[in-house]
Amino acid sequence: MALPGLIPSALIGAVAGARAMTPMAVLAAARLAGGRTPGRLFLLDGPLFRSGALVLGVGELLGDKLRSAPDRTAPLGLLARTLSAGIAGAALAPHGRERAGAVLAVGAAAPLAYLTLGGRRRAMSRMGQTRSGLIEDALVIAAGAAVVAFALRRR
C-alpha cells in the first residue's frame, strides 16, 4: 500500500493545523464507539487517554473564543498540533506504515496552521471572533469526523 493508503494521515494533519486537539478527540470518540484504527497505537486503548482527549478537545473549542487565546502559530500551539497530528496520523495509517503516517500528518499540520490562521483572521474582521470560531469549529469537526470515518471504513 503506497501513498494512497496514507491520505487519511495527511488529511488528519490538516485538521490538526486548524484545531490541535480535534484529531485526538475524534479518534477517542471513534474508539469509544467501538471503531478500530488501521494503525496500531496503544495510547488509544487507555481510558484515561480517551477521556483526556475528549476533555481537551472540548476545552480547546471553548478557549478559542476567548480574546486572550494565543494564535495557533505560537510555539506551544505548533507543538500541540505537531504531537496531535503525529499520533493521529500514525493511528490512521495502514498497519506497519504508522511512522510514515505520522510524518505526513506532521508535515501537513504546521503549514495548515498558518493557512487557517490567515483565513480565520479574515473571517474575524467580517463577523467577529465568536461567530467565525463557531463556523471554523463546525468545519473542522466535520472534516475530522469524515477523515476518521473514511479511514475506519477502509480498514
XYZ file of C-alpha atoms in Angstrom:
155
model
C 0.000 0.000 0.000
C 1.714 3.138 -1.203
C 0.807 6.779 -0.803
C -2.999 6.462 -1.298
C -3.212 4.437 1.921
C -1.660 7.369 3.766
C -4.136 10.000 2.567
C -6.167 9.903 5.824
C -2.945 10.572 7.759
C -2.200 13.678 5.696
C -5.790 14.879 5.983
C -5.908 14.464 9.756
C -2.705 16.512 9.880
C -4.536 19.277 8.048
C -7.299 19.093 10.664
C -4.675 19.421 13.411
C -3.429 22.571 11.704
C -6.748 24.247 12.474
C -7.549 22.650 15.852
C -4.782 20.895 17.753
C -6.954 18.622 19.871
C -9.726 17.799 17.398
C -7.905 14.838 15.782
C -7.347 13.208 19.155
C -10.903 13.923 20.320
C -12.423 12.498 17.127
C -10.227 9.400 17.380
C -11.156 8.981 21.046
C -14.859 9.256 20.197
C -14.447 6.675 17.427
C -12.685 4.302 19.812
C -15.403 4.762 22.429
C -17.929 3.833 19.738
C -16.007 0.626 19.062
C -14.056 1.751 15.998
C -10.604 0.298 15.414
C -7.914 2.300 13.665
C -5.810 0.739 10.912
C -2.528 1.674 12.600
C -1.617 0.164 15.930
C -1.404 2.724 18.688
C -1.593 1.639 22.308
C -2.436 5.135 23.584
C -5.905 4.947 22.064
C -6.744 1.913 24.183
C -6.289 3.673 27.511
C -9.463 5.060 29.098
C -7.540 7.929 30.682
C -6.122 8.925 27.297
C -9.513 8.752 25.585
C -11.227 10.773 28.305
C -8.417 13.315 28.367
C -8.524 13.709 24.590
C -12.257 14.422 24.686
C -11.908 16.938 27.520
C -9.002 18.707 25.802
C -10.921 18.795 22.522
C -13.927 20.481 24.128
C -11.666 22.793 26.139
C -9.870 23.931 23.005
C -13.159 24.714 21.276
C -14.277 26.846 24.227
C -10.913 28.507 24.797
C -10.562 29.500 21.165
C -13.400 32.002 21.559
C -11.573 33.963 24.271
C -9.898 37.180 23.230
C -6.829 36.096 25.208
C -6.458 32.854 23.199
C -2.987 32.677 21.645
C -2.523 32.292 17.902
C -2.322 28.716 16.682
C 1.135 29.504 15.360
C 2.548 30.328 18.803
C 5.312 27.844 19.737
C 3.161 25.836 22.185
C 0.287 25.783 19.701
C 2.532 24.433 16.963
C 3.960 21.849 19.359
C 0.459 20.660 20.292
C -0.516 20.451 16.625
C 2.616 18.515 15.790
C 2.113 15.989 18.587
C -1.589 15.548 17.899
C -1.033 15.239 14.147
C 1.719 12.680 14.625
C -0.317 10.479 16.944
C -3.470 10.700 14.823
C -1.541 10.270 11.566
C 0.059 7.100 12.887
C -3.288 5.730 14.055
C -4.904 6.291 10.649
C -2.016 4.866 8.637
C -2.108 1.274 7.401
C -0.672 -1.249 9.837
C 3.103 -1.228 9.513
C 3.135 2.284 7.997
C 2.454 4.195 11.218
C 5.749 6.090 11.091
C 5.106 7.291 7.527
C 1.574 8.326 8.526
C 2.905 10.338 11.442
C 5.468 12.105 9.247
C 2.858 13.018 6.634
C 0.433 14.303 9.257
C 3.067 16.443 10.947
C 4.141 17.765 7.558
C 0.578 18.889 6.857
C -0.193 20.345 10.296
C 2.310 23.207 10.515
C 1.669 24.825 7.108
C -2.083 24.439 7.582
C -1.837 26.200 10.946
C -0.564 29.297 9.152
C -3.027 28.989 6.297
C -6.059 28.525 8.548
C -4.919 31.365 10.809
C -4.956 33.711 7.826
C -8.449 32.584 6.899
C -9.666 32.923 10.453
C -8.291 36.460 10.739
C -10.130 37.477 7.583
C -13.329 35.900 8.889
C -12.911 37.598 12.269
C -12.694 41.011 10.624
C -16.006 40.340 8.862
C -18.036 38.554 11.514
C -16.203 38.679 14.836
C -14.216 36.192 16.879
C -17.012 34.070 18.308
C -19.058 33.630 15.151
C -16.019 32.927 12.961
C -14.734 30.491 15.573
C -18.021 28.595 15.719
C -18.097 28.271 11.940
C -14.486 27.109 11.893
C -15.237 24.642 14.699
C -18.118 23.123 12.741
C -15.999 22.768 9.603
C -13.003 21.299 11.420
C -15.042 18.839 13.497
C -16.916 17.702 10.392
C -13.659 17.295 8.476
C -12.029 15.374 11.331
C -15.022 13.080 11.737
C -15.160 12.454 7.982
C -11.452 11.605 7.771
C -11.634 9.221 10.719
C -14.828 7.581 9.425
C -13.227 7.118 5.998
C -10.071 5.606 7.483
C -12.002 3.251 9.765
C -14.267 2.144 6.929
C -11.244 1.386 4.707
C -9.772 -0.785 7.432
